[in-house]
Amino acid sequence: MRKPPVICIVIPCYNEQEVLPVTSGLFTAELDELVGSGRADPASHVLLVNDGSRDRTWEIIEGLSEQDPRFRGMSLSRNRGHQNALLAGLMECRHSCDCAISIDCDGQDDISAMGEMVDAYLDGCDVVYGVRSSRETDTAFKRATAQGFYRLLGSMGVECVYNHADYRLMAKDALEALSRFGEVNLFLRGMVPLVGFKSTSVYYERHERMAGQSHYPLSKMVALAVDGITSLSVRPIRLIAWTGLVVALASLVAIVWVLVRHAMGATVTGWASTTAAVCFMGGVQMLSLGVIGEYVGKVYMETKRRPRWIISKRTWESRDDN
Ligand code: UDP
Ligand code: MG
């Protein structure tokens, strides 16, 4: 059995002025509960990462950290998106905690599931995935698209835990290992299983957002799916190669047919089939170029090695070596 860990709850926040005052107290209440039951060290804290919000989110974070030193705030110099903000928080806190729990700030993920996550950590697990047991509060559309999303990822060779978003516990060792992944195209759900270590899942019900609005419309979900697949798998390029092979074999048959027709003196007919074949091949080639282009773009961004985030402010003194 491990000793009660210093926990850091890492929460990315983007334009969350409505929801933060409602949910912030729930996180410290959960810490009180964990410390009270002897499962967490009293030095446990909450790290709020302001992802370049344009509203009063940062002022609220500063206010919280003045009232209660368990709240720490750091601000990114501009909006970098959920995945970057979350990783910035995880990399920042790994020096000052034994394990980090990442969660969204809108109260959709059941905060009380942290108890079970910490129990699993105390039993020796280094990575604990929070998995949604039901999606009853989501619309039928969101449920269907989310299911399609996981299916597509799986079929493209991206290993990720079904119905797990970014609510998870990671022990210090796993965080250190994650810090060695230098890619700029981030898809944490697919990267964490690659980190390995002993892992398990805990199940919880997903609620409605407590206030404010979702920042993940369908367009961003599609972008996340494309990023997830192209940054973790080359299967789409391989599929293009296979498609090319199948089309080449099929066209061999067509060539034989054309020669036979020619020998029979019937070469004028067949305009429709020719046009259809040209259009079809044009479409396949454009699509294939697009997929390859997506990878070329990824390579381009990776070779630049730009910083994935820049921290502009902190509400506490910290080591700055990530
Ligand atoms: N978020 C962020 N940067 C962004 C978009 C979102 O840090 O550019 C945060 C947001 O504040 C929230 C979490 O990511 O804590 C998840 O976002 P949201 O609740 O809007 O997504 P949904 O739960 O609807 O998928
Ligand atoms: Mg949400």
PDB file of N, CA, C and O in Angstrom, residues 6-11 13 28 43-50 58 61-62 64-66 68-75 92-97 313-319:
ATOM      1  N   VAL A   6       0.334  13.343  -2.364  1.00  0.00           N
ATOM      2  CA  VAL A   6       0.018  14.749  -2.609  1.00  0.00           C
ATOM      3  C   VAL A   6      -0.643  14.773  -3.991  1.00  0.00           C
ATOM      4  O   VAL A   6      -0.027  14.392  -4.975  1.00  0.00           O
ATOM      5  N   ILE A   7      -1.909  15.176  -4.020  1.00  0.00           N
ATOM      6  CA  ILE A   7      -2.661  15.154  -5.281  1.00  0.00           C
ATOM      7  C   ILE A   7      -2.705  16.557  -5.860  1.00  0.00           C
ATOM      8  O   ILE A   7      -2.856  17.529  -5.119  1.00  0.00           O
ATOM      9  N   CYS A   8      -2.586  16.646  -7.162  1.00  0.00           N
ATOM     10  CA  CYS A   8      -2.833  17.939  -7.810  1.00  0.00           C
ATOM     11  C   CYS A   8      -3.970  17.736  -8.814  1.00  0.00           C
ATOM     12  O   CYS A   8      -3.856  16.905  -9.720  1.00  0.00           O
ATOM     13  N   ILE A   9      -5.049  18.456  -8.615  1.00  0.00           N
ATOM     14  CA  ILE A   9      -6.158  18.389  -9.579  1.00  0.00           C
ATOM     15  C   ILE A   9      -5.892  19.451 -10.641  1.00  0.00           C
ATOM     16  O   ILE A   9      -5.785  20.639 -10.325  1.00  0.00           O
ATOM     17  N   VAL A  10      -5.731  19.007 -11.889  1.00  0.00           N
ATOM     18  CA  VAL A  10      -5.363  19.935 -12.967  1.00  0.00           C
ATOM     19  C   VAL A  10      -6.601  20.236 -13.822  1.00  0.00           C
ATOM     20  O   VAL A  10      -7.241  19.322 -14.336  1.00  0.00           O
ATOM     21  N   ILE A  11      -6.915  21.524 -13.939  1.00  0.00           N
ATOM     22  CA  ILE A  11      -8.163  21.900 -14.605  1.00  0.00           C
ATOM     23  C   ILE A  11      -7.920  22.988 -15.655  1.00  0.00           C
ATOM     24  O   ILE A  11      -7.582  24.120 -15.310  1.00  0.00           O
ATOM     25  N   CYS A  13      -9.073  25.834 -18.125  1.00  0.00           N
ATOM     26  CA  CYS A  13     -10.254  26.707 -18.117  1.00  0.00           C
ATOM     27  C   CYS A  13     -10.179  27.695 -19.273  1.00  0.00           C
ATOM     28  O   CYS A  13      -9.196  28.420 -19.394  1.00  0.00           O
ATOM     29  N   THR A  28     -12.208  21.622  -3.973  1.00  0.00           N
ATOM     30  CA  THR A  28     -11.557  21.660  -2.654  1.00  0.00           C
ATOM     31  C   THR A  28     -12.343  20.796  -1.657  1.00  0.00           C
ATOM     32  O   THR A  28     -11.753  20.171  -0.773  1.00  0.00           O
ATOM     33  N   ALA A  43      -1.092  18.530   1.743  1.00  0.00           N
ATOM     34  CA  ALA A  43      -0.488  19.488   0.785  1.00  0.00           C
ATOM     35  C   ALA A  43      -1.129  19.397  -0.605  1.00  0.00           C
ATOM     36  O   ALA A  43      -0.701  20.088  -1.538  1.00  0.00           O
ATOM     37  N   SER A  44      -2.151  18.562  -0.757  1.00  0.00           N
ATOM     38  CA  SER A  44      -2.813  18.426  -2.066  1.00  0.00           C
ATOM     39  C   SER A  44      -3.411  19.764  -2.501  1.00  0.00           C
ATOM     40  O   SER A  44      -3.818  20.568  -1.662  1.00  0.00           O
ATOM     41  N   HIS A  45      -3.463  19.990  -3.800  1.00  0.00           N
ATOM     42  CA  HIS A  45      -3.913  21.295  -4.276  1.00  0.00           C
ATOM     43  C   HIS A  45      -4.607  21.204  -5.635  1.00  0.00           C
ATOM     44  O   HIS A  45      -4.679  20.128  -6.229  1.00  0.00           O
ATOM     45  N   VAL A  46      -5.100  22.349  -6.072  1.00  0.00           N
ATOM     46  CA  VAL A  46      -5.823  22.420  -7.342  1.00  0.00           C
ATOM     47  C   VAL A  46      -5.060  23.386  -8.251  1.00  0.00           C
ATOM     48  O   VAL A  46      -4.735  24.489  -7.834  1.00  0.00           O
ATOM     49  N   LEU A  47      -4.764  22.959  -9.475  1.00  0.00           N
ATOM     50  CA  LEU A  47      -4.058  23.848 -10.413  1.00  0.00           C
ATOM     51  C   LEU A  47      -5.017  24.245 -11.539  1.00  0.00           C
ATOM     52  O   LEU A  47      -5.454  23.398 -12.326  1.00  0.00           O
ATOM     53  N   LEU A  48      -5.353  25.521 -11.587  1.00  0.00           N
ATOM     54  CA  LEU A  48      -6.265  26.013 -12.622  1.00  0.00           C
ATOM     55  C   LEU A  48      -5.431  26.625 -13.746  1.00  0.00           C
ATOM     56  O   LEU A  48      -4.633  27.544 -13.506  1.00  0.00           O
ATOM     57  N   VAL A  49      -5.584  26.101 -14.951  1.00  0.00           N
ATOM     58  CA  VAL A  49      -4.800  26.596 -16.087  1.00  0.00           C
ATOM     59  C   VAL A  49      -5.704  27.470 -16.945  1.00  0.00           C
ATOM     60  O   VAL A  49      -6.659  26.986 -17.550  1.00  0.00           O
ATOM     61  N   ASN A  50      -5.403  28.749 -16.966  1.00  0.00           N
ATOM     62  CA  ASN A  50      -6.198  29.652 -17.805  1.00  0.00           C
ATOM     63  C   ASN A  50      -5.673  29.606 -19.236  1.00  0.00           C
ATOM     64  O   ASN A  50      -4.546  30.002 -19.502  1.00  0.00           O
ATOM     65  N   TRP A  58      -9.416  34.627 -15.539  1.00  0.00           N
ATOM     66  CA  TRP A  58      -8.139  34.768 -14.823  1.00  0.00           C
ATOM     67  C   TRP A  58      -8.322  35.561 -13.525  1.00  0.00           C
ATOM     68  O   TRP A  58      -7.764  35.186 -12.492  1.00  0.00           O
ATOM     69  N   ILE A  61      -9.646  33.231 -11.041  1.00  0.00           N
ATOM     70  CA  ILE A  61      -8.606  32.304 -10.567  1.00  0.00           C
ATOM     71  C   ILE A  61      -7.701  33.015  -9.551  1.00  0.00           C
ATOM     72  O   ILE A  61      -7.377  32.462  -8.488  1.00  0.00           O
ATOM     73  N   GLU A  62      -7.309  34.246  -9.862  1.00  0.00           N
ATOM     74  CA  GLU A  62      -6.463  35.001  -8.917  1.00  0.00           C
ATOM     75  C   GLU A  62      -7.176  35.180  -7.582  1.00  0.00           C
ATOM     76  O   GLU A  62      -6.585  35.005  -6.518  1.00  0.00           O
ATOM     77  N   LEU A  64      -9.519  33.300  -6.295  1.00  0.00           N
ATOM     78  CA  LEU A  64      -9.595  32.013  -5.590  1.00  0.00           C
ATOM     79  C   LEU A  64      -8.278  31.718  -4.882  1.00  0.00           C
ATOM     80  O   LEU A  64      -8.251  31.275  -3.733  1.00  0.00           O
ATOM     81  N   SER A  65      -7.144  31.974  -5.587  1.00  0.00           N
ATOM     82  CA  SER A  65      -5.851  31.618  -4.983  1.00  0.00           C
ATOM     83  C   SER A  65      -5.503  32.550  -3.817  1.00  0.00           C
ATOM     84  O   SER A  65      -4.737  32.170  -2.936  1.00  0.00           O
ATOM     85  N   GLU A  66      -6.075  33.763  -3.817  1.00  0.00           N
ATOM     86  CA  GLU A  66      -5.862  34.633  -2.658  1.00  0.00           C
ATOM     87  C   GLU A  66      -6.657  34.146  -1.450  1.00  0.00           C
ATOM     88  O   GLU A  66      -6.185  34.165  -0.320  1.00  0.00           O
ATOM     89  N   ASP A  68      -7.775  31.004  -0.890  1.00  0.00           N
ATOM     90  CA  ASP A  68      -7.427  29.657  -0.441  1.00  0.00           C
ATOM     91  C   ASP A  68      -6.131  29.240  -1.136  1.00  0.00           C
ATOM     92  O   ASP A  68      -6.105  29.071  -2.358  1.00  0.00           O
ATOM     93  N   PRO A  69      -5.042  29.102  -0.352  1.00  0.00           N
ATOM     94  CA  PRO A  69      -3.743  28.795  -0.980  1.00  0.00           C
ATOM     95  C   PRO A  69      -3.715  27.432  -1.684  1.00  0.00           C
ATOM     96  O   PRO A  69      -2.765  27.147  -2.420  1.00  0.00           O
ATOM     97  N   ARG A  70      -4.746  26.611  -1.476  1.00  0.00           N
ATOM     98  CA  ARG A  70      -4.754  25.338  -2.202  1.00  0.00           C
ATOM     99  C   ARG A  70      -5.050  25.542  -3.687  1.00  0.00           C
ATOM    100  O   ARG A  70      -4.849  24.649  -4.496  1.00  0.00           O
ATOM    101  N   PHE A  71      -5.568  26.713  -4.046  1.00  0.00           N
ATOM    102  CA  PHE A  71      -5.766  27.006  -5.469  1.00  0.00           C
ATOM    103  C   PHE A  71      -4.515  27.652  -6.029  1.00  0.00           C
ATOM    104  O   PHE A  71      -4.041  28.656  -5.515  1.00  0.00           O
ATOM    105  N   ARG A  72      -3.971  27.053  -7.080  1.00  0.00           N
ATOM    106  CA  ARG A  72      -2.862  27.677  -7.800  1.00  0.00           C
ATOM    107  C   ARG A  72      -3.365  27.999  -9.185  1.00  0.00           C
ATOM    108  O   ARG A  72      -4.132  27.237  -9.756  1.00  0.00           O
ATOM    109  N   GLY A  73      -2.918  29.121  -9.705  1.00  0.00           N
ATOM    110  CA  GLY A  73      -3.356  29.482 -11.051  1.00  0.00           C
ATOM    111  C   GLY A  73      -2.168  29.720 -11.947  1.00  0.00           C
ATOM    112  O   GLY A  73      -1.152  30.259 -11.514  1.00  0.00           O
ATOM    113  N   MET A  74      -2.259  29.279 -13.180  1.00  0.00           N
ATOM    114  CA  MET A  74      -1.244  29.678 -14.167  1.00  0.00           C
ATOM    115  C   MET A  74      -1.975  30.061 -15.442  1.00  0.00           C
ATOM    116  O   MET A  74      -3.041  29.529 -15.752  1.00  0.00           O
ATOM    117  N   SER A  75      -1.405  31.031 -16.131  1.00  0.00           N
ATOM    118  CA  SER A  75      -2.087  31.545 -17.307  1.00  0.00           C
ATOM    119  C   SER A  75      -1.200  31.339 -18.532  1.00  0.00           C
ATOM    120  O   SER A  75      -0.022  31.666 -18.504  1.00  0.00           O
ATOM    121  N   GLU A  92       3.570  21.088 -15.482  1.00  0.00           N
ATOM    122  CA  GLU A  92       3.909  22.049 -14.432  1.00  0.00           C
ATOM    123  C   GLU A  92       3.831  21.394 -13.053  1.00  0.00           C
ATOM    124  O   GLU A  92       4.696  21.606 -12.210  1.00  0.00           O
ATOM    125  N   CYS A  93       2.791  20.583 -12.843  1.00  0.00           N
ATOM    126  CA  CYS A  93       2.550  20.090 -11.479  1.00  0.00           C
ATOM    127  C   CYS A  93       3.375  18.861 -11.144  1.00  0.00           C
ATOM    128  O   CYS A  93       3.433  18.454  -9.993  1.00  0.00           O
ATOM    129  N   ARG A  94       4.022  18.256 -12.141  1.00  0.00           N
ATOM    130  CA  ARG A  94       4.643  16.959 -11.860  1.00  0.00           C
ATOM    131  C   ARG A  94       5.785  17.063 -10.864  1.00  0.00           C
ATOM    132  O   ARG A  94       6.171  16.065 -10.266  1.00  0.00           O
ATOM    133  N   HIS A  95       6.325  18.273 -10.640  1.00  0.00           N
ATOM    134  CA  HIS A  95       7.410  18.424  -9.672  1.00  0.00           C
ATOM    135  C   HIS A  95       6.890  18.545  -8.242  1.00  0.00           C
ATOM    136  O   HIS A  95       7.650  18.429  -7.312  1.00  0.00           O
ATOM    137  N   SER A  96       5.617  18.854  -8.102  1.00  0.00           N
ATOM    138  CA  SER A  96       5.128  19.177  -6.760  1.00  0.00           C
ATOM    139  C   SER A  96       4.030  18.243  -6.268  1.00  0.00           C
ATOM    140  O   SER A  96       3.333  18.547  -5.313  1.00  0.00           O
ATOM    141  N   CYS A  97       3.832  17.107  -6.954  1.00  0.00           N
ATOM    142  CA  CYS A  97       2.778  16.189  -6.477  1.00  0.00           C
ATOM    143  C   CYS A  97       3.205  14.741  -6.703  1.00  0.00           C
ATOM    144  O   CYS A  97       4.178  14.474  -7.409  1.00  0.00           O
ATOM    145  N   LYS A 313       1.796  33.887 -16.608  1.00  0.00           N
ATOM    146  CA  LYS A 313       1.631  34.271 -15.190  1.00  0.00           C
ATOM    147  C   LYS A 313       1.395  33.054 -14.330  1.00  0.00           C
ATOM    148  O   LYS A 313       0.822  32.060 -14.779  1.00  0.00           O
ATOM    149  N   ARG A 314       1.841  33.177 -13.078  1.00  0.00           N
ATOM    150  CA  ARG A 314       1.536  32.150 -12.088  1.00  0.00           C
ATOM    151  C   ARG A 314       1.131  32.854 -10.801  1.00  0.00           C
ATOM    152  O   ARG A 314       1.611  33.954 -10.533  1.00  0.00           O
ATOM    153  N   THR A 315       0.307  32.202 -10.012  1.00  0.00           N
ATOM    154  CA  THR A 315      -0.062  32.828  -8.733  1.00  0.00           C
ATOM    155  C   THR A 315       0.852  32.344  -7.611  1.00  0.00           C
ATOM    156  O   THR A 315       0.641  32.670  -6.464  1.00  0.00           O
ATOM    157  N   TRP A 316       1.850  31.519  -7.935  1.00  0.00           N
ATOM    158  CA  TRP A 316       2.761  31.023  -6.904  1.00  0.00           C
ATOM    159  C   TRP A 316       4.164  30.885  -7.506  1.00  0.00           C
ATOM    160  O   TRP A 316       4.329  30.971  -8.716  1.00  0.00           O
ATOM    161  N   GLU A 317       5.163  30.683  -6.641  1.00  0.00           N
ATOM    162  CA  GLU A 317       6.545  30.532  -7.106  1.00  0.00           C
ATOM    163  C   GLU A 317       6.745  29.109  -7.617  1.00  0.00           C
ATOM    164  O   GLU A 317       6.377  28.161  -6.949  1.00  0.00           O
ATOM    165  N   SER A 318       7.345  28.965  -8.790  1.00  0.00           N
ATOM    166  CA  SER A 318       7.474  27.612  -9.333  1.00  0.00           C
ATOM    167  C   SER A 318       8.805  27.426 -10.033  1.00  0.00           C
ATOM    168  O   SER A 318       9.432  28.392 -10.462  1.00  0.00           O
ATOM    169  N   ARG A 319       9.217  26.170 -10.149  1.00  0.00           N
ATOM    170  CA  ARG A 319      10.377  25.866 -10.996  1.00  0.00           C
ATOM    171  C   ARG A 319       9.918  26.005 -12.425  1.00  0.00           C
ATOM    172  O   ARG A 319       8.836  25.573 -12.775  1.00  0.00           O
TER     173      ARG A 319
END
